Amino acid sequence: MGLSWLFFLLFLGDSLLVNVSGNIVFPVQHKFKGRERNLSALKAHDVRRHGRFLFDIDLELGGNGQPSETGLYFAKLGLGSPPKDYYVQVDTGSDILWVNCVGCKSCPKKSGLGLDLTLYDPKSSSTSSLVACDQAFCTSTYNGQLTGCRPEVLCQYEVVYGDGSSTSGYFVNDNVQFDRVTGNLQTAPGNGSIIFGCGAKQSGELGTSSEALDGILGFGQANSSMLSQLASAGKVKKIFAHCLDNVNGGGIFAIGEVVKPKVNTTPLVPNQAHYNVVLKEIEVGGDNLSLPSDVFDNGLRKGTIIDSGTTLAYLPQVVYGELMSKILAQQPGLKLRTVEQQFSCFQYNSGNVDDGFPTVKFYFEGSLSLTVYPHEYLFQISDNVWCFGWQNGGDQTKDGKDITLLGDLVLSNKLVLYDLEQQTIGWTEYNCSSSIKVKDNSGVAYSVGAHNLSSASTLIIGRKLTFLLLVIATLLSFIN
């Protein structure tokens, strides 16, 4: 979910984990495949938004990072005993894992994504246990017991998003099943015990069927995240990496120490809820933007955030204005049209956009840079019509207008490494359809490959009409 508009109210429970040996991988898929989503839905998604023997995890991915295809990725997890499969959105902008539960109010019963939804039932799992408000994790979160807490009172959670969507429920402790890396492109089943949210009530877009998944898997830094829980149990290092493939869909997602390719990093800003970094300057076509000296300062509702749960890139108004002016200066004859009151689009008949538009580079503390090519910040919605993925943060909510938020638009086709043990983040351009190497605690390195969890063909068929109507509306805007 778009994390700059995300608010949390979390009542967390005790965490109990079991030792397992190995490495871990997850299958992941992009939420929407093909140009089957309209631009409003794309923007709405962002607004909702955002010495033990260790092993690595291979998390299989699904989805596609193309902005015209709603750049969202999801993974499949096994929960309970016996395990059942759940499809969850992968989100580095939030912390907890939660899934819809039996008895949930306003939970979707089917998905327009062509996926089979599953309601989690604690009573059907032999390893589940409820988390009470007097257990250690709850009390440590609130520096003591909450008023009115009694042993029979469950530890509650609630997550409220900026558009009014919300999820609430209670915490349970149960087994999670994952793919443990055991050899080159080889995995074996592994499991651990974690605490996650059992969704009892959803509202807003979380309760609709058109974009429904079983829940959200947060990869934030808090102690409540699945990563933190597995790390505190000695199962994994607190390091993960993703490579989001917006060409073929899916990509690579692994928990573990990446040894190949080598990745340059920049420090994370300490004591932040999200993955904040220090952005120094932006260059367009080799020229630095002339910007106020304090525009990228970190502070309350300011700073730069890296977030895989957001699709586009949001810039403060003064940055957006300068950036677009520099880009458009190389195409003085370009006629922009506003589509769906928010996207700047244009007709382009002059061949490859990489030849006609400048490259944009972001420079960060520690001599780390991020190059964004025209074909990455522009997305095509019909044969000769393109739109800009840059968004004016000044048009967003008050809380987000001064934040620089970099999502899948700039992260796709790059291996992004989150080293929470060293408190750094970094990236390198990479073929996300290939493989990376991760090393376990014994020093052995294994290859982890790409995955693409495919949605059912009915998804593509069912959304053809929606996209066709979008194309018609866009072309009409150029005719009128």
Short mmCIF file of C-alpha atoms in Angstrom, two decimals:
data_model
loop_
_atom_site.label_atom_id
_atom_site.label_comp_id
_atom_site.label_asym_id
_atom_site.label_seq_id
_atom_site.Cartn_x
_atom_site.Cartn_y
_atom_site.Cartn_z
CA MET A 1 0.00 0.00 0.00
CA GLY A 2 1.22 3.59 -0.56
CA LEU A 3 3.04 4.09 2.70
CA SER A 4 3.19 7.89 2.89
CA TRP A 5 -0.54 7.87 3.50
CA LEU A 6 -0.54 4.89 5.81
CA PHE A 7 -1.45 5.09 9.47
CA PHE A 8 -1.02 2.29 11.96
CA LEU A 9 -2.73 1.38 15.20
CA LEU A 10 -1.28 -1.92 16.26
CA PHE A 11 -1.94 -3.95 19.39
CA LEU A 12 0.65 -6.68 19.10
CA GLY A 13 0.96 -10.08 20.74
CA ASP A 14 3.64 -12.41 22.00
CA SER A 15 5.98 -13.98 19.43
CA LEU A 16 7.04 -17.63 19.64
CA LEU A 17 9.31 -19.09 16.95
CA VAL A 18 10.83 -22.52 16.27
CA ASN A 19 14.33 -23.21 14.94
CA VAL A 20 14.66 -24.61 11.41
CA SER A 21 17.78 -24.96 9.27
CA GLY A 22 18.02 -23.84 5.65
CA ASN A 23 17.40 -20.84 3.34
CA ILE A 24 14.06 -19.29 2.27
CA VAL A 25 12.37 -18.29 -1.02
CA PHE A 26 8.89 -16.98 -1.86
CA PRO A 27 6.90 -17.10 -5.11
CA VAL A 28 5.63 -13.65 -6.13
CA GLN A 29 3.37 -12.43 -8.93
CA HIS A 30 2.27 -9.04 -10.12
CA LYS A 31 -1.31 -8.36 -9.12
CA PHE A 32 -2.48 -7.31 -12.57
CA LYS A 33 -1.13 -8.78 -15.78
CA GLY A 34 -1.65 -7.14 -19.14
CA ARG A 35 -3.00 -3.63 -19.70
CA GLU A 36 -6.22 -4.42 -17.97
CA ARG A 37 -6.48 -1.68 -15.34
CA ASN A 38 -7.60 1.91 -15.77
CA LEU A 39 -5.39 4.77 -14.62
CA SER A 40 -7.69 5.81 -11.79
CA ALA A 41 -7.42 2.39 -10.22
CA LEU A 42 -3.64 2.60 -10.52
CA LYS A 43 -3.56 5.91 -8.64
CA ALA A 44 -6.10 4.69 -6.10
CA HIS A 45 -3.83 1.74 -5.30
CA ASP A 46 -0.97 4.13 -4.47
CA VAL A 47 -3.15 6.39 -2.34
CA ARG A 48 -4.21 3.38 -0.27
CA ARG A 49 -1.29 2.85 -0.07
CA HIS A 50 1.47 2.37 1.41
CA GLY A 51 26.15 -19.16 16.09
CA ARG A 52 22.81 -20.60 14.81
CA PHE A 53 22.53 -22.22 11.43
CA LEU A 54 20.68 -19.64 9.40
CA PHE A 55 18.93 -20.33 6.12
CA ASP A 56 17.63 -18.37 3.13
CA ILE A 57 14.06 -18.17 1.87
CA ASP A 58 12.87 -18.08 -1.74
CA LEU A 59 9.58 -16.18 -1.95
CA GLU A 60 7.89 -16.81 -5.28
CA LEU A 61 6.60 -13.60 -6.86
CA GLY A 62 3.70 -12.82 -9.13
CA GLY A 63 2.67 -9.62 -10.85
CA ASN A 64 4.10 -7.03 -13.21
CA GLY A 65 5.63 -3.64 -12.48
CA GLN A 66 4.39 -1.82 -15.58
CA PRO A 67 2.43 1.27 -14.47
CA SER A 68 -0.12 0.59 -17.22
CA GLU A 69 -0.65 -2.79 -15.62
CA THR A 70 -0.92 -1.52 -12.03
CA GLY A 71 2.53 -2.36 -10.71
CA LEU A 72 1.64 -4.58 -7.81
CA TYR A 73 3.32 -7.81 -6.72
CA PHE A 74 1.94 -10.63 -4.62
CA ALA A 75 3.26 -13.80 -3.02
CA LYS A 76 1.88 -17.15 -1.95
CA LEU A 77 2.31 -18.31 1.66
CA GLY A 78 1.26 -21.43 3.49
CA LEU A 79 -0.37 -20.88 6.90
CA GLY A 80 -1.59 -23.34 9.53
CA SER A 81 -1.38 -27.10 10.04
CA PRO A 82 -2.14 -28.60 7.64
CA PRO A 83 -1.02 -25.55 5.61
CA LYS A 84 -3.36 -23.75 3.23
CA ASP A 85 -2.22 -21.31 0.54
CA TYR A 86 -2.86 -17.58 0.85
CA TYR A 87 -2.08 -14.86 -1.72
CA VAL A 88 -0.78 -11.68 -0.08
CA GLN A 89 0.42 -8.36 -1.41
CA VAL A 90 4.14 -7.76 -0.81
CA ASP A 91 4.59 -4.34 0.80
CA THR A 92 7.79 -2.83 2.18
CA GLY A 93 5.77 0.15 3.43
CA SER A 94 3.96 -1.73 6.22
CA ASP A 95 4.95 -4.19 8.92
CA ILE A 96 2.47 -6.89 9.81
CA LEU A 97 1.26 -9.93 7.92
CA TRP A 98 -2.54 -10.20 8.03
CA VAL A 99 -5.05 -12.39 6.21
CA ASN A 100 -8.84 -12.45 6.05
CA CYS A 101 -10.38 -14.82 8.57
CA VAL A 102 -13.51 -16.93 8.91
CA GLY A 103 -16.39 -14.78 10.19
CA CYS A 104 -14.87 -11.61 8.75
CA LYS A 105 -17.28 -8.74 8.07
CA SER A 106 -17.11 -7.25 4.57
CA CYS A 107 -14.30 -9.54 3.48
CA PRO A 108 -14.32 -10.33 -0.26
CA LYS A 109 -15.41 -13.84 -1.14
CA LYS A 110 -13.98 -13.83 -4.66
CA SER A 111 -11.27 -11.99 -6.54
CA GLY A 112 -11.35 -10.26 -9.90
CA LEU A 113 -7.70 -11.25 -10.25
CA GLY A 114 -8.47 -14.86 -11.13
CA LEU A 115 -7.17 -16.14 -7.79
CA ASP A 116 -8.91 -18.48 -5.34
CA LEU A 117 -9.36 -16.68 -2.01
CA THR A 118 -9.07 -18.58 1.28
CA LEU A 119 -10.34 -17.51 4.70
CA TYR A 120 -8.02 -18.46 7.55
CA ASP A 121 -9.69 -20.41 10.38
CA PRO A 122 -7.66 -20.73 13.61
CA LYS A 123 -9.87 -23.63 14.70
CA SER A 124 -8.95 -25.67 11.63
CA SER A 125 -5.21 -25.48 12.38
CA SER A 126 -3.71 -27.79 14.99
CA THR A 127 -0.84 -25.37 15.66
CA SER A 128 -2.77 -22.11 16.11
CA SER A 129 -3.11 -20.21 19.36
CA LEU A 130 -4.72 -16.87 20.18
CA VAL A 131 -2.61 -14.01 21.50
CA ALA A 132 -3.82 -12.30 24.68
CA CYS A 133 -3.25 -8.67 25.61
CA ASP A 134 -1.14 -9.60 28.66
CA GLN A 135 1.45 -11.54 26.67
CA ALA A 136 4.98 -10.16 26.40
CA PHE A 137 4.79 -8.80 22.87
CA CYS A 138 1.71 -6.68 23.63
CA THR A 139 3.08 -5.35 26.91
CA SER A 140 6.50 -4.53 25.45
CA THR A 141 4.86 -2.64 22.60
CA TYR A 142 2.97 -0.38 25.01
CA ASN A 143 5.53 -0.32 27.83
CA GLY A 144 3.15 -2.17 30.11
CA GLN A 145 -0.31 -3.62 30.11
CA LEU A 146 -3.10 -1.68 28.45
CA THR A 147 -5.90 -0.36 30.62
CA GLY A 148 -8.61 -2.98 31.05
CA CYS A 149 -6.40 -5.84 29.90
CA ARG A 150 -7.31 -9.24 31.28
CA PRO A 151 -5.91 -12.68 30.37
CA GLU A 152 -9.01 -13.54 28.34
CA VAL A 153 -8.87 -10.31 26.25
CA LEU A 154 -7.34 -10.82 22.81
CA CYS A 155 -4.53 -8.69 21.45
CA GLN A 156 -6.21 -6.56 18.78
CA TYR A 157 -4.81 -4.85 15.70
CA GLU A 158 -6.09 -2.18 13.36
CA VAL A 159 -4.54 -0.68 10.24
CA VAL A 160 -6.17 2.43 8.73
CA TYR A 161 -5.22 3.73 5.30
CA GLY A 162 -5.43 7.30 4.10
CA ASP A 163 -8.36 6.67 1.74
CA GLY A 164 -10.48 5.33 4.62
CA SER A 165 -9.85 1.65 3.90
CA SER A 166 -9.04 -0.33 7.01
CA THR A 167 -8.47 -3.79 8.40
CA SER A 168 -8.96 -4.84 11.99
CA GLY A 169 -8.97 -8.05 13.96
CA TYR A 170 -6.88 -9.97 16.43
CA PHE A 171 -3.50 -11.64 16.50
CA VAL A 172 -2.88 -15.37 16.31
CA ASN A 173 0.25 -17.48 16.51
CA ASP A 174 0.59 -20.25 13.91
CA ASN A 175 2.97 -21.95 11.53
CA VAL A 176 4.04 -20.29 8.29
CA GLN A 177 5.35 -22.49 5.48
CA PHE A 178 7.97 -21.27 3.02
CA ASP A 179 10.51 -22.54 0.49
CA ARG A 180 13.91 -23.06 2.14
CA VAL A 181 16.88 -22.78 -0.24
CA THR A 182 18.79 -26.10 -0.27
CA GLY A 183 20.79 -25.95 -3.51
CA ASN A 184 21.15 -24.13 -6.81
CA LEU A 185 17.57 -23.34 -7.86
CA GLN A 186 16.43 -25.98 -5.36
CA THR A 187 14.19 -25.62 -2.33
CA ALA A 188 12.62 -27.77 0.36
CA PRO A 189 9.63 -27.03 2.60
CA GLY A 190 10.43 -25.13 5.76
CA ASN A 191 8.30 -23.63 8.49
CA GLY A 192 8.34 -21.42 11.52
CA SER A 193 5.92 -20.04 14.08
CA ILE A 194 4.92 -16.39 13.77
CA ILE A 195 2.27 -13.98 14.97
CA PHE A 196 0.05 -12.42 12.30
CA GLY A 197 -3.25 -10.60 12.06
CA CYS A 198 -6.53 -12.48 11.70
CA GLY A 199 -8.73 -10.02 9.80
CA ALA A 200 -12.21 -9.76 11.35
CA LYS A 201 -13.42 -6.66 9.50
CA GLN A 202 -12.41 -4.86 6.32
CA SER A 203 -13.66 -1.60 4.87
CA GLY A 204 -13.17 0.45 1.73
CA GLU A 205 -11.22 -1.05 -1.14
CA LEU A 206 -10.00 -3.91 1.04
CA GLY A 207 -13.55 -5.25 1.06
CA THR A 208 -14.09 -5.16 -2.71
CA SER A 209 -13.66 -8.14 -4.99
CA SER A 210 -12.14 -6.42 -8.04
CA GLU A 211 -8.65 -6.18 -6.51
CA ALA A 212 -8.97 -8.71 -3.72
CA LEU A 213 -6.14 -10.75 -2.25
CA ASP A 214 -6.10 -12.75 0.97
CA GLY A 215 -4.13 -10.09 2.81
CA ILE A 216 -0.89 -8.10 2.97
CA LEU A 217 2.64 -9.23 3.83
CA GLY A 218 4.52 -6.30 5.35
CA PHE A 219 8.30 -6.26 5.06
CA GLY A 220 8.87 -3.26 7.30
CA GLN A 221 11.43 -3.00 10.09
CA ALA A 222 9.14 -3.32 13.14
CA ASN A 223 9.37 -6.25 15.54
CA SER A 224 5.91 -7.33 14.41
CA SER A 225 7.00 -8.10 10.83
CA MET A 226 7.43 -11.70 9.69
CA LEU A 227 11.06 -10.95 8.81
CA SER A 228 11.82 -9.61 12.29
CA GLN A 229 10.14 -12.56 13.96
CA LEU A 230 12.03 -15.13 11.88
CA ALA A 231 15.27 -13.25 12.50
CA SER A 232 14.75 -13.07 16.26
CA ALA A 233 14.15 -16.83 16.24
CA GLY A 234 17.56 -17.32 14.61
CA LYS A 235 16.13 -18.66 11.36
CA VAL A 236 17.29 -15.94 8.96
CA LYS A 237 19.47 -12.90 8.75
CA LYS A 238 17.54 -9.66 8.69
CA ILE A 239 18.38 -9.14 5.03
CA PHE A 240 16.16 -9.45 1.98
CA ALA A 241 16.21 -8.52 -1.69
CA HIS A 242 13.75 -8.22 -4.54
CA CYS A 243 14.03 -7.86 -8.28
CA LEU A 244 10.70 -6.85 -9.82
CA ASP A 245 10.38 -7.86 -13.46
CA ASN A 246 8.06 -5.53 -15.37
CA VAL A 247 8.96 -7.17 -18.68
CA ASN A 248 7.98 -10.79 -18.07
CA GLY A 249 6.19 -10.38 -14.72
CA GLY A 250 7.08 -11.83 -11.34
CA GLY A 251 10.74 -11.69 -10.42
CA ILE A 252 13.05 -12.60 -7.55
CA PHE A 253 12.39 -12.22 -3.82
CA ALA A 254 14.76 -13.79 -1.30
CA ILE A 255 15.52 -13.54 2.40
CA GLY A 256 19.23 -13.99 3.02
CA GLU A 257 22.68 -12.55 2.39
CA VAL A 258 23.09 -11.72 -1.30
CA VAL A 259 26.64 -12.31 -2.54
CA LYS A 260 26.02 -11.96 -6.28
CA PRO A 261 25.52 -9.46 -7.79
CA LYS A 262 27.45 -6.97 -5.69
CA VAL A 263 25.30 -4.03 -4.64
CA ASN A 264 26.40 -0.53 -3.61
CA THR A 265 24.42 0.84 -0.68
CA THR A 266 23.37 4.00 1.12
CA PRO A 267 22.61 4.34 4.85
CA LEU A 268 19.02 4.18 6.05
CA VAL A 269 17.90 7.19 8.06
CA PRO A 270 17.77 5.92 11.67
CA ASN A 271 14.63 5.76 13.80
CA GLN A 272 12.19 5.94 10.89
CA ALA A 273 9.06 3.84 10.39
CA HIS A 274 9.81 3.32 6.70
CA TYR A 275 12.85 2.86 4.45
CA ASN A 276 14.00 6.47 4.46
CA VAL A 277 17.20 7.49 2.66
CA VAL A 278 19.11 10.75 2.13
CA LEU A 279 18.54 12.09 -1.39
CA LYS A 280 21.13 14.69 -2.39
CA GLU A 281 20.19 15.84 -5.89
CA ILE A 282 18.43 14.95 -9.14
CA GLU A 283 19.92 15.16 -12.60
CA VAL A 284 17.97 15.30 -15.88
CA GLY A 285 19.86 14.71 -19.09
CA GLY A 286 23.15 15.51 -17.36
CA ASP A 287 21.95 18.78 -15.79
CA ASN A 288 21.26 19.18 -12.07
CA LEU A 289 17.88 20.55 -11.08
CA SER A 290 17.91 23.97 -9.38
CA LEU A 291 16.08 23.25 -6.15
CA PRO A 292 15.79 24.75 -2.64
CA SER A 293 18.60 23.46 -0.42
CA ASP A 294 16.18 21.99 2.14
CA VAL A 295 13.76 20.27 -0.25
CA PHE A 296 15.12 16.79 0.52
CA ASP A 297 15.66 17.27 4.26
CA ASN A 298 14.38 14.52 6.53
CA GLY A 299 11.86 15.44 9.17
CA LEU A 300 8.20 15.18 10.08
CA ARG A 301 6.28 14.37 6.87
CA LYS A 302 9.42 15.07 4.83
CA GLY A 303 12.26 13.06 3.35
CA THR A 304 12.71 10.31 0.77
CA ILE A 305 11.14 6.85 1.09
CA ILE A 306 11.81 3.67 -0.88
CA ASP A 307 8.57 1.66 -1.11
CA SER A 308 7.80 -1.41 -3.22
CA GLY A 309 4.12 -1.17 -2.23
CA THR A 310 3.70 2.00 -4.31
CA THR A 311 3.57 1.90 -8.11
CA LEU A 312 4.49 5.42 -9.24
CA ALA A 313 6.99 8.07 -8.06
CA TYR A 314 5.74 11.07 -6.08
CA LEU A 315 7.78 14.28 -5.84
CA PRO A 316 7.28 17.53 -3.89
CA GLN A 317 5.65 20.18 -6.08
CA VAL A 318 8.77 22.27 -6.60
CA VAL A 319 10.76 19.15 -7.57
CA TYR A 320 8.03 17.87 -9.87
CA GLY A 321 7.81 21.24 -11.65
CA GLU A 322 11.54 21.49 -12.26
CA LEU A 323 11.82 17.85 -13.33
CA MET A 324 9.00 18.07 -15.85
CA SER A 325 10.29 21.38 -17.24
CA LYS A 326 13.70 19.85 -17.89
CA ILE A 327 12.22 16.76 -19.53
CA LEU A 328 9.80 18.70 -21.73
CA ALA A 329 12.52 21.14 -22.80
CA GLN A 330 13.86 18.35 -25.00
CA GLN A 331 10.45 17.98 -26.65
CA PRO A 332 9.26 21.59 -27.15
CA GLY A 333 6.54 20.58 -29.63
CA LEU A 334 4.97 17.99 -27.33
CA LYS A 335 1.27 18.57 -26.60
CA LEU A 336 0.23 17.24 -23.21
CA ARG A 337 -3.29 16.12 -22.39
CA THR A 338 -4.59 15.41 -18.91
CA VAL A 339 -6.19 11.96 -18.71
CA GLU A 340 -8.55 11.09 -15.85
CA GLN A 341 -7.69 14.43 -14.22
CA GLN A 342 -4.30 13.24 -13.02
CA PHE A 343 -2.02 11.83 -15.73
CA SER A 344 -0.04 13.89 -18.25
CA CYS A 345 -0.18 12.00 -21.56
CA PHE A 346 0.87 12.70 -25.13
CA GLN A 347 1.02 11.27 -28.62
CA TYR A 348 4.48 10.21 -29.74
CA ASN A 349 5.19 8.94 -33.24
CA SER A 350 8.95 9.44 -33.37
CA GLY A 351 10.18 5.98 -32.51
CA ASN A 352 11.95 4.87 -29.33
CA VAL A 353 11.19 7.11 -26.33
CA ASP A 354 14.73 6.47 -25.02
CA ASP A 355 16.02 8.41 -28.04
CA GLY A 356 13.67 11.35 -27.55
CA PHE A 357 13.62 11.89 -23.78
CA PRO A 358 16.36 12.41 -21.18
CA THR A 359 17.52 9.97 -18.53
CA VAL A 360 16.82 10.94 -14.90
CA LYS A 361 19.35 10.18 -12.15
CA PHE A 362 18.89 10.37 -8.39
CA TYR A 363 21.98 10.79 -6.21
CA PHE A 364 22.03 9.57 -2.60
CA GLU A 365 24.35 9.72 0.37
CA GLY A 366 27.27 7.34 0.02
CA SER A 367 27.81 7.88 -3.72
CA LEU A 368 24.85 5.68 -4.65
CA SER A 369 22.85 6.69 -7.71
CA LEU A 370 19.61 5.47 -9.27
CA THR A 371 19.18 5.76 -13.04
CA VAL A 372 15.67 5.90 -14.47
CA TYR A 373 15.43 5.58 -18.24
CA PRO A 374 12.61 7.12 -20.31
CA HIS A 375 11.01 3.72 -20.99
CA GLU A 376 10.78 3.29 -17.20
CA TYR A 377 9.24 6.65 -16.25
CA LEU A 378 6.98 6.68 -19.33
CA PHE A 379 4.32 4.04 -19.85
CA GLN A 380 2.40 3.27 -23.01
CA ILE A 381 -1.37 2.90 -22.90
CA SER A 382 -1.99 2.57 -26.65
CA ASP A 383 0.10 2.35 -29.82
CA ASN A 384 1.14 6.01 -29.94
CA VAL A 385 -0.01 7.35 -26.58
CA TRP A 386 2.31 7.58 -23.57
CA CYS A 387 1.89 8.91 -20.03
CA PHE A 388 4.34 10.17 -17.41
CA GLY A 389 4.73 8.12 -14.25
CA TRP A 390 6.04 11.10 -12.25
CA GLN A 391 3.36 12.46 -9.94
CA ASN A 392 3.05 15.84 -8.22
CA GLY A 393 3.11 15.25 -4.47
CA GLY A 394 1.53 18.67 -4.01
CA ASP A 395 -1.71 17.19 -5.35
CA GLN A 396 -1.69 14.50 -2.65
CA THR A 397 -2.84 14.63 0.94
CA LYS A 398 -1.33 17.11 3.35
CA ASP A 399 0.73 14.36 4.95
CA GLY A 400 2.37 13.35 1.67
CA LYS A 401 2.94 16.59 -0.22
CA ASP A 402 6.54 17.15 0.93
CA ILE A 403 7.64 13.51 0.72
CA THR A 404 9.67 12.04 -2.13
CA LEU A 405 8.24 8.54 -2.57
CA LEU A 406 9.97 6.17 -4.99
CA GLY A 407 7.95 3.08 -5.88
CA ASP A 408 8.01 0.32 -8.46
CA LEU A 409 8.28 2.84 -11.30
CA VAL A 410 11.97 3.33 -10.46
CA LEU A 411 12.64 0.04 -8.63
CA SER A 412 11.60 -2.37 -11.40
CA ASN A 413 14.34 -4.20 -13.29
CA LYS A 414 16.77 -3.55 -10.43
CA LEU A 415 17.92 -5.83 -7.66
CA VAL A 416 17.11 -3.94 -4.45
CA LEU A 417 18.88 -5.10 -1.27
CA TYR A 418 17.60 -4.27 2.24
CA ASP A 419 20.30 -4.99 4.84
CA LEU A 420 18.60 -4.25 8.15
CA GLU A 421 21.53 -5.63 10.13
CA GLN A 422 23.83 -2.97 8.67
CA GLN A 423 20.96 -0.47 8.26
CA THR A 424 21.65 0.08 4.57
CA ILE A 425 19.75 -0.22 1.31
CA GLY A 426 21.10 -0.44 -2.21
CA TRP A 427 20.38 -1.52 -5.76
CA THR A 428 21.88 -2.35 -9.11
CA GLU A 429 20.41 -2.73 -12.59
CA TYR A 430 19.71 -6.40 -13.16
CA ASN A 431 17.92 -8.95 -15.31
CA CYS A 432 15.07 -9.94 -12.99
CA SER A 433 14.34 -13.01 -15.11
CA SER A 434 17.73 -14.52 -14.21
CA SER A 435 19.01 -15.54 -10.74
CA ILE A 436 21.00 -14.23 -7.79
CA LYS A 437 23.26 -16.01 -5.26
CA VAL A 438 22.54 -16.03 -1.53
CA LYS A 439 24.83 -17.38 1.20
CA ASP A 440 23.77 -19.22 4.33
CA ASN A 441 25.57 -19.21 7.69
CA SER A 442 27.81 -22.12 6.67
CA GLY A 443 29.28 -20.03 3.86
CA VAL A 444 27.67 -21.97 1.02
CA ALA A 445 26.11 -19.83 -1.73
CA TYR A 446 23.18 -21.03 -3.83
CA SER A 447 21.34 -19.63 -6.83
CA VAL A 448 17.81 -18.30 -6.34
CA GLY A 449 15.85 -17.88 -9.56
CA ALA A 450 12.93 -15.85 -10.80
CA HIS A 451 9.28 -16.91 -10.47
CA ASN A 452 6.04 -15.77 -12.02
CA LEU A 453 2.84 -16.86 -10.30
CA SER A 454 0.35 -16.58 -13.14
CA SER A 455 -3.16 -15.29 -12.63
CA ALA A 456 -6.02 -17.19 -14.23
CA SER A 457 -6.79 -16.39 -17.86
CA THR A 458 -10.25 -15.21 -16.82
CA LEU A 459 -8.58 -12.18 -15.27
CA ILE A 460 -7.18 -11.10 -18.62
CA ILE A 461 -10.45 -11.76 -20.45
CA GLY A 462 -12.56 -10.01 -17.84
CA ARG A 463 -10.51 -6.82 -17.88
CA LYS A 464 -10.10 -6.39 -21.64
CA LEU A 465 -13.26 -4.25 -21.83
CA THR A 466 -12.11 -1.97 -19.00
CA PHE A 467 -8.80 -1.30 -20.70
CA LEU A 468 -10.46 -0.84 -24.09
CA LEU A 469 -12.71 1.84 -22.62
CA LEU A 470 -9.65 3.54 -21.12
CA VAL A 471 -7.91 3.62 -24.50
CA ILE A 472 -11.04 5.05 -26.15
CA ALA A 473 -11.33 7.75 -23.48
CA THR A 474 -7.65 8.64 -23.87
CA LEU A 475 -7.83 8.88 -27.64
CA LEU A 476 -10.94 11.04 -27.43
CA SER A 477 -9.03 13.46 -25.18
CA PHE A 478 -6.55 13.97 -28.03
CA ILE A 479 -9.27 14.45 -30.61
CA ASN A 480 -11.29 17.04 -28.66
#
